[in-house]
Coordinates of C-alpha atoms in Angstrom, one line a residue:
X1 CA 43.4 75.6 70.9
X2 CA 41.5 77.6 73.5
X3 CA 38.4 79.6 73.7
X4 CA 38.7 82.5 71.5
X5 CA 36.5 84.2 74.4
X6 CA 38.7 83.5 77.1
X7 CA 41.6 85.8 78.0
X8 CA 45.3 85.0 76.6
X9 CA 47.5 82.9 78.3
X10 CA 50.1 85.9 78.4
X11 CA 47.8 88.1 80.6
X12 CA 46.2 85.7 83.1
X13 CA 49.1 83.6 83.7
X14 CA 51.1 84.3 86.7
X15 CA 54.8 83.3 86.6
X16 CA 56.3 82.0 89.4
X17 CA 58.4 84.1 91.6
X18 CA 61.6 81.4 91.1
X19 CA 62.4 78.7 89.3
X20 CA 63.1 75.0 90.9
X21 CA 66.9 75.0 90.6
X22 CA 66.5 71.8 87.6
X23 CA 64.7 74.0 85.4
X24 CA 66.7 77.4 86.0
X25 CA 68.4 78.7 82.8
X26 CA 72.2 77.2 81.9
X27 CA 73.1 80.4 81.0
X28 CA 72.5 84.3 80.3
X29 CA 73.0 84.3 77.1
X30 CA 70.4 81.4 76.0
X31 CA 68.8 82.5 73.0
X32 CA 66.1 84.5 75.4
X33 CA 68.6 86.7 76.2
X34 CA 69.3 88.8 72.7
X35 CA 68.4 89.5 69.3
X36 CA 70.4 91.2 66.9
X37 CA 68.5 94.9 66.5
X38 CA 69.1 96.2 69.9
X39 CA 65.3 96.1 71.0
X40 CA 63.9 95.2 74.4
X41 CA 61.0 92.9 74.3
X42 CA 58.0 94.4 74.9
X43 CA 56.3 95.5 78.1
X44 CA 53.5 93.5 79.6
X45 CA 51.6 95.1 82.8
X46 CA 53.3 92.5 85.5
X47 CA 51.4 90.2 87.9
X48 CA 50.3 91.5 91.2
X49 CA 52.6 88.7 92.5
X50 CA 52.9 87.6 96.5
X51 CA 56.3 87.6 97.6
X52 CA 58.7 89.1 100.2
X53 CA 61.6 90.2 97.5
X54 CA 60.8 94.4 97.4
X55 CA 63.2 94.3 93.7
X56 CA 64.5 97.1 92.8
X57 CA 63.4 101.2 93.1
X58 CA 62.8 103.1 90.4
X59 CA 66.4 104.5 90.7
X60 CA 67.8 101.2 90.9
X61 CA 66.2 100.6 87.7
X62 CA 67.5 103.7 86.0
X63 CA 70.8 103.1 86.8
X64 CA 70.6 99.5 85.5
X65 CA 69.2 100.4 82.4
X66 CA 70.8 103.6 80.9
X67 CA 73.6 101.6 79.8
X68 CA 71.0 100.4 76.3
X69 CA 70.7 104.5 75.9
X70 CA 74.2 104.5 75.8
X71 CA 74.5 101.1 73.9
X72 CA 71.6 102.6 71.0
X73 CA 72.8 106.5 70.8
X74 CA 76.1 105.0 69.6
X75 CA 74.9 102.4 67.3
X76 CA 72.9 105.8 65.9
X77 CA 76.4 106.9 64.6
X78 CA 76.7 103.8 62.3
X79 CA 73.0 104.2 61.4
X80 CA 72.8 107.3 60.4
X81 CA 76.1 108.3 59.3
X82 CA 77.6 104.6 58.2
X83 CA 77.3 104.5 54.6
X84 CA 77.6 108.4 53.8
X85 CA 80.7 108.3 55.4
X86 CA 82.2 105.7 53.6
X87 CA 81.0 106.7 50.4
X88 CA 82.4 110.3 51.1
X89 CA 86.1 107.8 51.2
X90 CA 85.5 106.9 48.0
X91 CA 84.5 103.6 49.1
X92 CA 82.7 101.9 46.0
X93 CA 78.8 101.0 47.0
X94 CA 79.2 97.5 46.6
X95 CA 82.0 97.2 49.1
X96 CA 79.8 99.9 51.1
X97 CA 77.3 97.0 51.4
X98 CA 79.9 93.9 52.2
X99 CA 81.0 96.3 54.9
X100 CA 77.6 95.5 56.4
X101 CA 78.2 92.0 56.4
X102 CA 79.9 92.8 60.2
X103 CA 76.4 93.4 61.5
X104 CA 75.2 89.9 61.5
X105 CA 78.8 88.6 61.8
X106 CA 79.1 90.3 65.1
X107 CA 76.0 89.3 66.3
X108 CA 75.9 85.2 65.4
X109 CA 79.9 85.1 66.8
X110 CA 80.3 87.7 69.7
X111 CA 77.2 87.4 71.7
X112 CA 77.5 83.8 72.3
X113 CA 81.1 83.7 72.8
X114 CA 80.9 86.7 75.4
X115 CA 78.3 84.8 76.9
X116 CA 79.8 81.9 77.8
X117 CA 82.9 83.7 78.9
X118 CA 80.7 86.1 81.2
X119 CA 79.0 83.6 82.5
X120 CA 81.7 81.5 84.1
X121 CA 83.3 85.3 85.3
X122 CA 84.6 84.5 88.8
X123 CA 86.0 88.3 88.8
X124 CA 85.5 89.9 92.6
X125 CA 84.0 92.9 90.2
X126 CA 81.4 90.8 89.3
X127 CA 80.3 88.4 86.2
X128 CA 79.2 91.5 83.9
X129 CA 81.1 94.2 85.0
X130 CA 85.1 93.9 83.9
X131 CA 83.7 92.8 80.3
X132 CA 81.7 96.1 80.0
X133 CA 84.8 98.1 80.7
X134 CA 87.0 95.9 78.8
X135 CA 84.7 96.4 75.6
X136 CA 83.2 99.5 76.1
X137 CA 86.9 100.9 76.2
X138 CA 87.4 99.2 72.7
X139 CA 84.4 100.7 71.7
X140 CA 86.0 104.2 72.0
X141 CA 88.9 103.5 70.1
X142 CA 86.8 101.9 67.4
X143 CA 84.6 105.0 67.4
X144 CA 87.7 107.3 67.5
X145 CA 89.6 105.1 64.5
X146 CA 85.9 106.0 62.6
X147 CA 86.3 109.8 63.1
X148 CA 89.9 109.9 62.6
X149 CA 90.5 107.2 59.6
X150 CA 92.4 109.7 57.2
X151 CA 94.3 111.2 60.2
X152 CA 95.6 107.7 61.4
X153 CA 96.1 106.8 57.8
X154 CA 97.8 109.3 57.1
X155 CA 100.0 109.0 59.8
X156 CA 100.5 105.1 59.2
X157 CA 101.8 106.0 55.8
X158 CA 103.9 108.9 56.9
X159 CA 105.8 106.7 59.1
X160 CA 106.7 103.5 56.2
X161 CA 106.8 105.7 53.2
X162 CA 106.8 109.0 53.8
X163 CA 105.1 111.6 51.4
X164 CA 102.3 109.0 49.3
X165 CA 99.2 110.7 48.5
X166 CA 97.7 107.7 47.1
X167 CA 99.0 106.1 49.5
X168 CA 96.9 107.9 52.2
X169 CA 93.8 107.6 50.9
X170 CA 94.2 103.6 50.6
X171 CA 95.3 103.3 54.3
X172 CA 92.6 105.8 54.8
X173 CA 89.6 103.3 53.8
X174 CA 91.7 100.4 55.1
X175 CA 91.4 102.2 58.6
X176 CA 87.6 103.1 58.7
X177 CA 86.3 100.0 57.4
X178 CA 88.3 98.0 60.1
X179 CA 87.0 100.3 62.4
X180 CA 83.2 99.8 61.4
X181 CA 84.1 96.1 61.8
X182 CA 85.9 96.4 65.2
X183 CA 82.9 98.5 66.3
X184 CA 80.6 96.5 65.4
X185 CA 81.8 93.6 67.1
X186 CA 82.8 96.0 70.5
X187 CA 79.4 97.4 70.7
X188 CA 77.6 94.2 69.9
X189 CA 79.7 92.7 73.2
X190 CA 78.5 95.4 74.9
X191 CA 74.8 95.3 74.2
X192 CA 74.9 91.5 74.8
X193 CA 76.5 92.0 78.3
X194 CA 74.1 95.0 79.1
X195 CA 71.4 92.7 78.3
X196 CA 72.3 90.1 80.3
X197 CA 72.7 92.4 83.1
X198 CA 69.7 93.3 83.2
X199 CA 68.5 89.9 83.1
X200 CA 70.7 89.0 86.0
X201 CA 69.6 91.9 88.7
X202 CA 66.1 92.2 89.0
X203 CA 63.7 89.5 90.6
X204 CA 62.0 87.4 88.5
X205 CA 58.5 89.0 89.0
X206 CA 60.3 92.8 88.0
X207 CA 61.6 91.7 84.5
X208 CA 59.1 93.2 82.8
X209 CA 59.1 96.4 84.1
X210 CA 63.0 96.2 83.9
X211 CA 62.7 95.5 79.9
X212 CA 60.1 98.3 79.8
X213 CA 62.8 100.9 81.3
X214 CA 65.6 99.4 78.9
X215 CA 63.3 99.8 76.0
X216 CA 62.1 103.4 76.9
X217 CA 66.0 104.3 76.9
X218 CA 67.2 102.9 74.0
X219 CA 64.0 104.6 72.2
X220 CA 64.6 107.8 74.2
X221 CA 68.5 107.9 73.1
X222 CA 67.3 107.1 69.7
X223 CA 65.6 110.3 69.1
X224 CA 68.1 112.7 70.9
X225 CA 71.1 110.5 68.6
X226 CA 69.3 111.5 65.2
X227 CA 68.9 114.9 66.7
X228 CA 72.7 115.4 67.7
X229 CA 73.5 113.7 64.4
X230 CA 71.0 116.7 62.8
X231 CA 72.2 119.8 64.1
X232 CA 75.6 121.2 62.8
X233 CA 78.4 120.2 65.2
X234 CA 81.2 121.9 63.5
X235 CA 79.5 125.3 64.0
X236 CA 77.9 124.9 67.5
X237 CA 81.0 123.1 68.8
X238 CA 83.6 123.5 66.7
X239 CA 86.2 122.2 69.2
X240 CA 84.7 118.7 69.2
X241 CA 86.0 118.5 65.4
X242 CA 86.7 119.8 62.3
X243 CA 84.1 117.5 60.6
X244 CA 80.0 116.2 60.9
X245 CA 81.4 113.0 61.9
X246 CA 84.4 113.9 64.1
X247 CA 81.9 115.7 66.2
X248 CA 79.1 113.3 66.4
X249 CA 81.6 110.3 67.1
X250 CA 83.2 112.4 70.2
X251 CA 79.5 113.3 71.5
X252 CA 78.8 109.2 71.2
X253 CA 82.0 108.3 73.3
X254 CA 81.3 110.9 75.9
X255 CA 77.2 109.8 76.1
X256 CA 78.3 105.7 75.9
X257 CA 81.1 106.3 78.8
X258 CA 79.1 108.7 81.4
X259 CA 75.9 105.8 80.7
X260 CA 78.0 102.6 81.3
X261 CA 80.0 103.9 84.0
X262 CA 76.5 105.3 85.8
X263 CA 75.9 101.6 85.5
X264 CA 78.7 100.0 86.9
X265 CA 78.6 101.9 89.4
X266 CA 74.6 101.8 90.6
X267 CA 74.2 97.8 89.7
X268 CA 75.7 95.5 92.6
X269 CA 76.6 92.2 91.5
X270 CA 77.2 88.8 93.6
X271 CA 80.3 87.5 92.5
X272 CA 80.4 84.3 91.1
X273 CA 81.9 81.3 93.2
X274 CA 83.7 79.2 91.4
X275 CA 81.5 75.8 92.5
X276 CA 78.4 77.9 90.7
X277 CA 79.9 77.9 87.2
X278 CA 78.4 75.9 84.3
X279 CA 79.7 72.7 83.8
X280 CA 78.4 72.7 79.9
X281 CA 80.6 72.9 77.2
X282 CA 81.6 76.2 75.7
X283 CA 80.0 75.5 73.1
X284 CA 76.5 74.6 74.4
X285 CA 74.9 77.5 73.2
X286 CA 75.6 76.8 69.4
X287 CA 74.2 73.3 69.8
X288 CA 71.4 74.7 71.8
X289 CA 70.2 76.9 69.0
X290 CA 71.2 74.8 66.1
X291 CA 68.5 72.1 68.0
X292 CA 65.9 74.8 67.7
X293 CA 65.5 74.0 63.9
X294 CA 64.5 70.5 64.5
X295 CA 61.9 71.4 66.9
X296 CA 59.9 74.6 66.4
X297 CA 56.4 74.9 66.4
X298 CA 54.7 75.5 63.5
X299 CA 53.0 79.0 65.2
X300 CA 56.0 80.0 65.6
X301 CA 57.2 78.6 62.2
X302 CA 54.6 80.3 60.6
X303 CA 55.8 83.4 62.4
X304 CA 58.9 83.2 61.7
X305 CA 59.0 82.7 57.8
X306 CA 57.0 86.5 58.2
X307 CA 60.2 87.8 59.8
X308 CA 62.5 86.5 57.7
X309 CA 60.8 88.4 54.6
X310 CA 60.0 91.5 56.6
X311 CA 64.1 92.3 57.9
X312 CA 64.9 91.8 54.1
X313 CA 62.6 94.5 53.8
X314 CA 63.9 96.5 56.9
X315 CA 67.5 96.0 56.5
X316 CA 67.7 97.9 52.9
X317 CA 66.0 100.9 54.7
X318 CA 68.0 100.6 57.8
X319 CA 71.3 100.7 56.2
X320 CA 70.4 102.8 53.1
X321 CA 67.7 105.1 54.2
X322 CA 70.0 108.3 55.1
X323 CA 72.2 108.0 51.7
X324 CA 69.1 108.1 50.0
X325 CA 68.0 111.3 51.2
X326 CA 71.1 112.6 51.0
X327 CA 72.0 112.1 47.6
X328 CA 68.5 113.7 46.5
X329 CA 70.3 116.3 48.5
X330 CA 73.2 116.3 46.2
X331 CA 71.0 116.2 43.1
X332 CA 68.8 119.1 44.2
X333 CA 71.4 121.5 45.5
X334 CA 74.6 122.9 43.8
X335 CA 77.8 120.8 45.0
X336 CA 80.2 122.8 47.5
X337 CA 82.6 119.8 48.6
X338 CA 82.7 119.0 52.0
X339 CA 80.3 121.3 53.0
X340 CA 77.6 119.8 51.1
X341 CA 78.4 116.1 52.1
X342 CA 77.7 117.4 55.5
X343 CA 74.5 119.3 54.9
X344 CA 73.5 116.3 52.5
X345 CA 74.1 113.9 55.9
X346 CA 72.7 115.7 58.3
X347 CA 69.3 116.1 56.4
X348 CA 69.3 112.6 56.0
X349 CA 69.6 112.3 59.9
X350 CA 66.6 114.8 59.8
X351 CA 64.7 112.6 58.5
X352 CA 65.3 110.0 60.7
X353 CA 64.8 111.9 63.4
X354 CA 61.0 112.4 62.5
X355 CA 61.2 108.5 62.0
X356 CA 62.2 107.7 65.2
X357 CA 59.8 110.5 66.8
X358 CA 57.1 108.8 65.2
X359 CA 58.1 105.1 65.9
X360 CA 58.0 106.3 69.7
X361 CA 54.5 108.0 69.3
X362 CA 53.1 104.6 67.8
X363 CA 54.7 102.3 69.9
X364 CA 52.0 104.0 72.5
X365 CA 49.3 105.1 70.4
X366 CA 48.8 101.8 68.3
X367 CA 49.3 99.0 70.9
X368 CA 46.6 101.4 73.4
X369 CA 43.8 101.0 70.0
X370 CA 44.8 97.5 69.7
X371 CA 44.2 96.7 73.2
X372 CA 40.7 99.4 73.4
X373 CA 39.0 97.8 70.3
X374 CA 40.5 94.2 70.3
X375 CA 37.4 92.6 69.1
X376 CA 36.7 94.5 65.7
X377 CA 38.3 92.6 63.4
X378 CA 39.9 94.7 61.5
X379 CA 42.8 95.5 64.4
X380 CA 43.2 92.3 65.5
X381 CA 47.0 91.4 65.5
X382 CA 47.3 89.7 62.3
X383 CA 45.4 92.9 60.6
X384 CA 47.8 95.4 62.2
X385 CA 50.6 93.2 61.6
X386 CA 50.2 92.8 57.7
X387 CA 48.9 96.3 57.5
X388 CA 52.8 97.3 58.4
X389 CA 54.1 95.1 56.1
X390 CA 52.1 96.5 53.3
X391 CA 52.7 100.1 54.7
X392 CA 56.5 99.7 54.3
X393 CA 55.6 98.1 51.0
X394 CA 54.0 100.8 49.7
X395 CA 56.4 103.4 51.0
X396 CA 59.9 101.7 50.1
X397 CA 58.5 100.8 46.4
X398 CA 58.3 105.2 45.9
X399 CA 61.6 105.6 46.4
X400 CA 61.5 104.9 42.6
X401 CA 59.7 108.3 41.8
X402 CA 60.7 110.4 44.7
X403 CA 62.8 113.3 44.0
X404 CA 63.0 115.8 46.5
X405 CA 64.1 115.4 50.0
X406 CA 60.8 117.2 51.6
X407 CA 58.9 113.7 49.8
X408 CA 61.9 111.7 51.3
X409 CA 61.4 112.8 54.4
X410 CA 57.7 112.2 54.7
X411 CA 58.5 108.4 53.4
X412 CA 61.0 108.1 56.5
X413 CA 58.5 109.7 58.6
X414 CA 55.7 107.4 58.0
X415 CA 57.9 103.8 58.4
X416 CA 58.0 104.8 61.9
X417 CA 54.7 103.4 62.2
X418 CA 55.3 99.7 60.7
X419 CA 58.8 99.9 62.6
X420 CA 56.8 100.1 65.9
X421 CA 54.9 97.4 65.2
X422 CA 57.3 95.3 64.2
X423 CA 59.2 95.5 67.4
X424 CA 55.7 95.0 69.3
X425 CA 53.5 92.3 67.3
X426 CA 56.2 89.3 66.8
X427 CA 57.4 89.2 70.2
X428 CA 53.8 89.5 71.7
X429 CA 52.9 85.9 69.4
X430 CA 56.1 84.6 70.4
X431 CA 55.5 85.3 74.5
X432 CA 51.8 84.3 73.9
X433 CA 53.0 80.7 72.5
X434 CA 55.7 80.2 75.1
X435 CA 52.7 81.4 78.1
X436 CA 50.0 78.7 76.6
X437 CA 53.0 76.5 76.5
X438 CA 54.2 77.0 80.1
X439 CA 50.2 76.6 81.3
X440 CA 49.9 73.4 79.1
X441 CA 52.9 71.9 81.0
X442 CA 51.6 72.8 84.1
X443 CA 48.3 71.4 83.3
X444 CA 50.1 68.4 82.2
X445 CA 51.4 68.0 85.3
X446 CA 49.0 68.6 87.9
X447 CA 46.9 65.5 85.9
X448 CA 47.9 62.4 87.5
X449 CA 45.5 60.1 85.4
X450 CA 47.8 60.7 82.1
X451 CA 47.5 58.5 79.2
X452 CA 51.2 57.9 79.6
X453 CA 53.3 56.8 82.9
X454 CA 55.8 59.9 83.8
X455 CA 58.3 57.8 83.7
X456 CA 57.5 56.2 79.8
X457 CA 60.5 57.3 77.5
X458 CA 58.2 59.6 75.2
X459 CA 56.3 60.7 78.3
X460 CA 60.5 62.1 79.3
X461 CA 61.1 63.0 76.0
X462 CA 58.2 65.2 75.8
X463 CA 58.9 67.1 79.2
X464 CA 62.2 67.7 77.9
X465 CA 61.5 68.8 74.3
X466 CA 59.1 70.8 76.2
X467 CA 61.4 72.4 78.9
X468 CA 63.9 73.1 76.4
X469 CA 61.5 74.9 73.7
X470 CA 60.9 78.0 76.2
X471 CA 64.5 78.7 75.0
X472 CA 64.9 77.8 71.5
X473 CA 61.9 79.5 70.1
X474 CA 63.7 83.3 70.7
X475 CA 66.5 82.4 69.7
X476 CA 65.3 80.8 66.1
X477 CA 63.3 83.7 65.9
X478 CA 66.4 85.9 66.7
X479 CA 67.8 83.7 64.1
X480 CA 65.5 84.8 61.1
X481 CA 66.4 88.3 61.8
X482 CA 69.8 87.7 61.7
X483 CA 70.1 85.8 58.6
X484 CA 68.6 88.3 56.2
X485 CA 71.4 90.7 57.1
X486 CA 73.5 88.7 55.4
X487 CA 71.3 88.3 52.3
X488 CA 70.6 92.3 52.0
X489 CA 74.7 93.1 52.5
X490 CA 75.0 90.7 49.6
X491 CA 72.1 91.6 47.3
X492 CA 72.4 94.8 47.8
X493 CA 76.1 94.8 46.1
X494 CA 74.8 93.3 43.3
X495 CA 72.0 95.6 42.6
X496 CA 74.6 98.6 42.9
X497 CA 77.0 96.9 40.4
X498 CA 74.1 96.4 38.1
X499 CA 72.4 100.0 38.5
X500 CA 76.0 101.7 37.3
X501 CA 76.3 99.2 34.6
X502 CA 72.5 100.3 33.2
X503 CA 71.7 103.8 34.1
X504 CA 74.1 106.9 33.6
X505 CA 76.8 108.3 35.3
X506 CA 74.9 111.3 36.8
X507 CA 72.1 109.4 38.7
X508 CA 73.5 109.1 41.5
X509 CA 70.2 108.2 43.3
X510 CA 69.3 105.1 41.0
X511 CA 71.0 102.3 42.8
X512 CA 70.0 103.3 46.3
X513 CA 66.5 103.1 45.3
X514 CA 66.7 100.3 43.7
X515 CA 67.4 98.6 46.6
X516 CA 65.1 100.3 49.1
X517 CA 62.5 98.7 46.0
X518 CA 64.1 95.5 46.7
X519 CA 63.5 95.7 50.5
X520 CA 59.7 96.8 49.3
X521 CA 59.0 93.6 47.6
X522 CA 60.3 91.8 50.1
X523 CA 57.6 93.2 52.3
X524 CA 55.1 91.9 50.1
X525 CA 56.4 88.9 50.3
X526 CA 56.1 89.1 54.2
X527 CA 52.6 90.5 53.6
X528 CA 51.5 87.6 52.3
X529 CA 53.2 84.8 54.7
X530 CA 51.4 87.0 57.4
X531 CA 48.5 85.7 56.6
X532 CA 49.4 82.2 57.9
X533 CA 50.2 83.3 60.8
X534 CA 48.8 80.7 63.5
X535 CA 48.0 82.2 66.5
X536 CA 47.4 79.9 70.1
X537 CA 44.0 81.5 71.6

């Protein structure tokens, strides 16, 4: 442990400006590369580093990155019109919430797996570039199976048994939620390549700023996605679609194809020769993360076992949060059919759209009063960082007595403070440990009176654990994000079967609060874990 006094490892470390070619990563897609929300890491002031490199412009840099506003503005479709949609297909709501199993399903299998196969690419195109198109372009039919699902149902049944009303509305369903699945996989392809991109092009010393133009995007495309997603399509634009969703799904293709090809076309890649490729096994990365488990630290253990807890508390909102609001919509205003399903939608997106203007807002304001008044104890990062947890506690927990969307909206509004710091405090304690680790090493190495000879076999096994823990500890921790996906799709199913077993017919609200209560214990729960949080100072 090091003086509390002293400054973090994180801000007076300087990396270096390459790696020796031994300890370079095997691949892209290590576990350092991804994690499963769509979020950048976040951005640290870089080193005033010597070195001749010039990296990139700020053009250069905009270019490489719009592709993660393309990349979030579409995954805003899912977010924020997802379940209503679904529902509106007469989808059941516990087969609305196995349909988010493809979430984490996408993101264990495809990022990997498109990894390995980018990264031994030998394409004159480039390494990144022909899998963008390939799966951006099934990314728009995905999207346009989503929007069209009764049309191309109907059409499917037209064509094997002619006139079948019931008929329709089964291949109807069959179509959207294969769709959802497709896209999810698709997009997830895409953000994993677009990541790894912009891994690839800058120098080493620019990554940070890089990450801080990729998170600025996907934050930026965020807002304008839940504001699109607001305003009334069909009567602004009517020729984009006869529906909400029609519209909002042809806006998302035109916004994710005018972003990735701005990037194809601004980002220069070296090809790949084929004596450069990887000679590890395709499937290195599994066995590369699986090995994490065996060796994490206990800070980042201890950190770790917070997350877990806290995304069973996010997921719930992030997956439920606009249904909610818009079936106190239904309750509180006459039903007109189609019409109100839209207007029902659309103020749920409203109200995401103040939580994502707000998540921006913190993401500023709360870091800069971390940073300004670091040593009252109080806003220390463990403070702020169970703070949130109880925040969304408190807030998901009243979704029992709320009943009007104005209250609704003001619960949305205020989790885009604890969502900010979510995205901010847990990868700031995971880069501090991995900095103190990578001085340690160094310091390691520049003794040369060691207890041990270099050359010892635990003296070797130690450099190596210790070489290979820079990558394994992101990717765990991307790990206990992913899992609890799975565990809310699944929970979440049975607390909607249970809620229409116990409450009446006409509450339509009860079982999407129930869970939002679910994902508000659950905080707690992360609440208290925080507190053990070990922190390397």
């Amino acid at each position: 442990m090091t003086d509390a006094n002293q400054k973090t490892p994180l801000l007076q470390h300087k990396p270096p400006v390459s790696r020796p070619k031994y300890k370079r990563r095997r691949s892209s897609f290590d576990p350092t590369t991804y994690n499963s929300t769509g979020q950048s890491l976040p951005y640290v002031k870089p080193s005033q580093l010597e070195t001749t490199d010039p990296g990139l412009g700020l053009a250069q840099i905009l270019g490489l990155t719009i592709c993660m506003a393309g990349v979030q503005f579409t995954w805003t479709v899912e977010l924020s019109y997802g379940t209503p949609y679904l529902l509106s297909l007469d989808i059941s709501k516990e087969l609305t919430a196995l349909v988010w199993l493809a979430g984490p399903l996408s993101g264990l299998l495809v990022q990997p797996l498109i990894g390995a196969l980018s990264d031994k690419c030998t394409s004159r195109y480039g390494k990144r570039r022909p899998f963008i198109v390939v799966a951006g372009f099934l990314t728009c039919l995905s999207m346009l199976g989503v929007a069209y699902a009764k049309e191309i149902g109907q059409f499917a049944v037209r064509l094997i048994y002619g006139d079948n009303a019931a008929a329709d509305h089964t291949a109807a369903i069959v179509v959207a939620v294969a769709s959802f699945y497709f896209m999810d996989f698709t997009l997830n392809a895409v953000q994993a390549i677009c990541r790894a991109l912009i891994l690839d092009i800058p120098p080493l010393w620019q990554q940070e700023y890089a990450n801080a133009w990729s998170a600025r995007m996907s934050n930026s495309a965020q807002v304008i996605g839940y504001f699109v997603g607001f305003i009334d399509l069909v009567k602004i634009a009517p020729w984009l679609g006869d529906s909400q969703m029609k519209g909002f799904c042809v806006v998302a293709i035109i916004v994710f194809c005018v972003t990735l090809a701005i990037t194809c076309l601004a980002v220069h890649e070296k090809p790949l020769e084929r004596d450069d490729q990887d000679n590890q096994p395709w499937y290195h990365t599994f066995v590369y993360i699986w090995r994490a488990f065996r060796y994490l630290p206990r800070p980042i253990q201890s950190l770790c076992n917070t997350q877990f807890f806290a995304w069973m508390g996010w997921f719930p909102f992030l997956f439920y949060s606009t249904q909610w609001v818009s079936e106190i919509y239904f309750e509180t205003h006459p039903s007109d059919g189609e019409g109100n399903w839209a207007e029902g939608t659309r103020a749920g997106s409203f109200a995401l759209l103040c939580y994502s203007v707000v998540s921006v807002l913190a993401g500023v304001v709360v870091p800069a009063i971390a940073s300004k008044f670091e040593k009252v104890w109080f806003l220390s990062l463990n403070n702020i960082y169970t703070a949130s947890h109880l925040i969304v506690a408190c807030a998901l927990l009243s979704a029992w007595f709320v009943k009007s969307v104005g209250a609704a909206t003001v619960i949305l509004t205020v989790m885009g403070i604890p969502w900010a710091i979510v995205l901010w405090i847990p990868f700031s304690l995971v880069g501090e440990y991995v900095s103190y680790e990578d001085e340690q090493r160094q310091l390691l190495q520049a003794t040369p009176s060691s207890s041990s000879s270099p050359s010892s076999p635990r003296s070797m096994e130690d450099q190596h654990q210790d070489e290979f823990d820079a990558g394994m500890i992101l990717g765990v921790h991307n790990m206990y994000i992913v899992f609890p996906q799975f565990a809310v799709a699944i929970i979440a199913s049975f607390i909607f079967a249970a809620s229409d077993a116990a409450t009446p017919s006409d509450d339509e609200t009860s079982g999407v609060a129930s869970v939002l209560a679910f994902g508000g214990l659950m905080a707690l729960v992360a609440a208290g874990f925080s507190r053990f949080i070990q922190r390397v100072r």
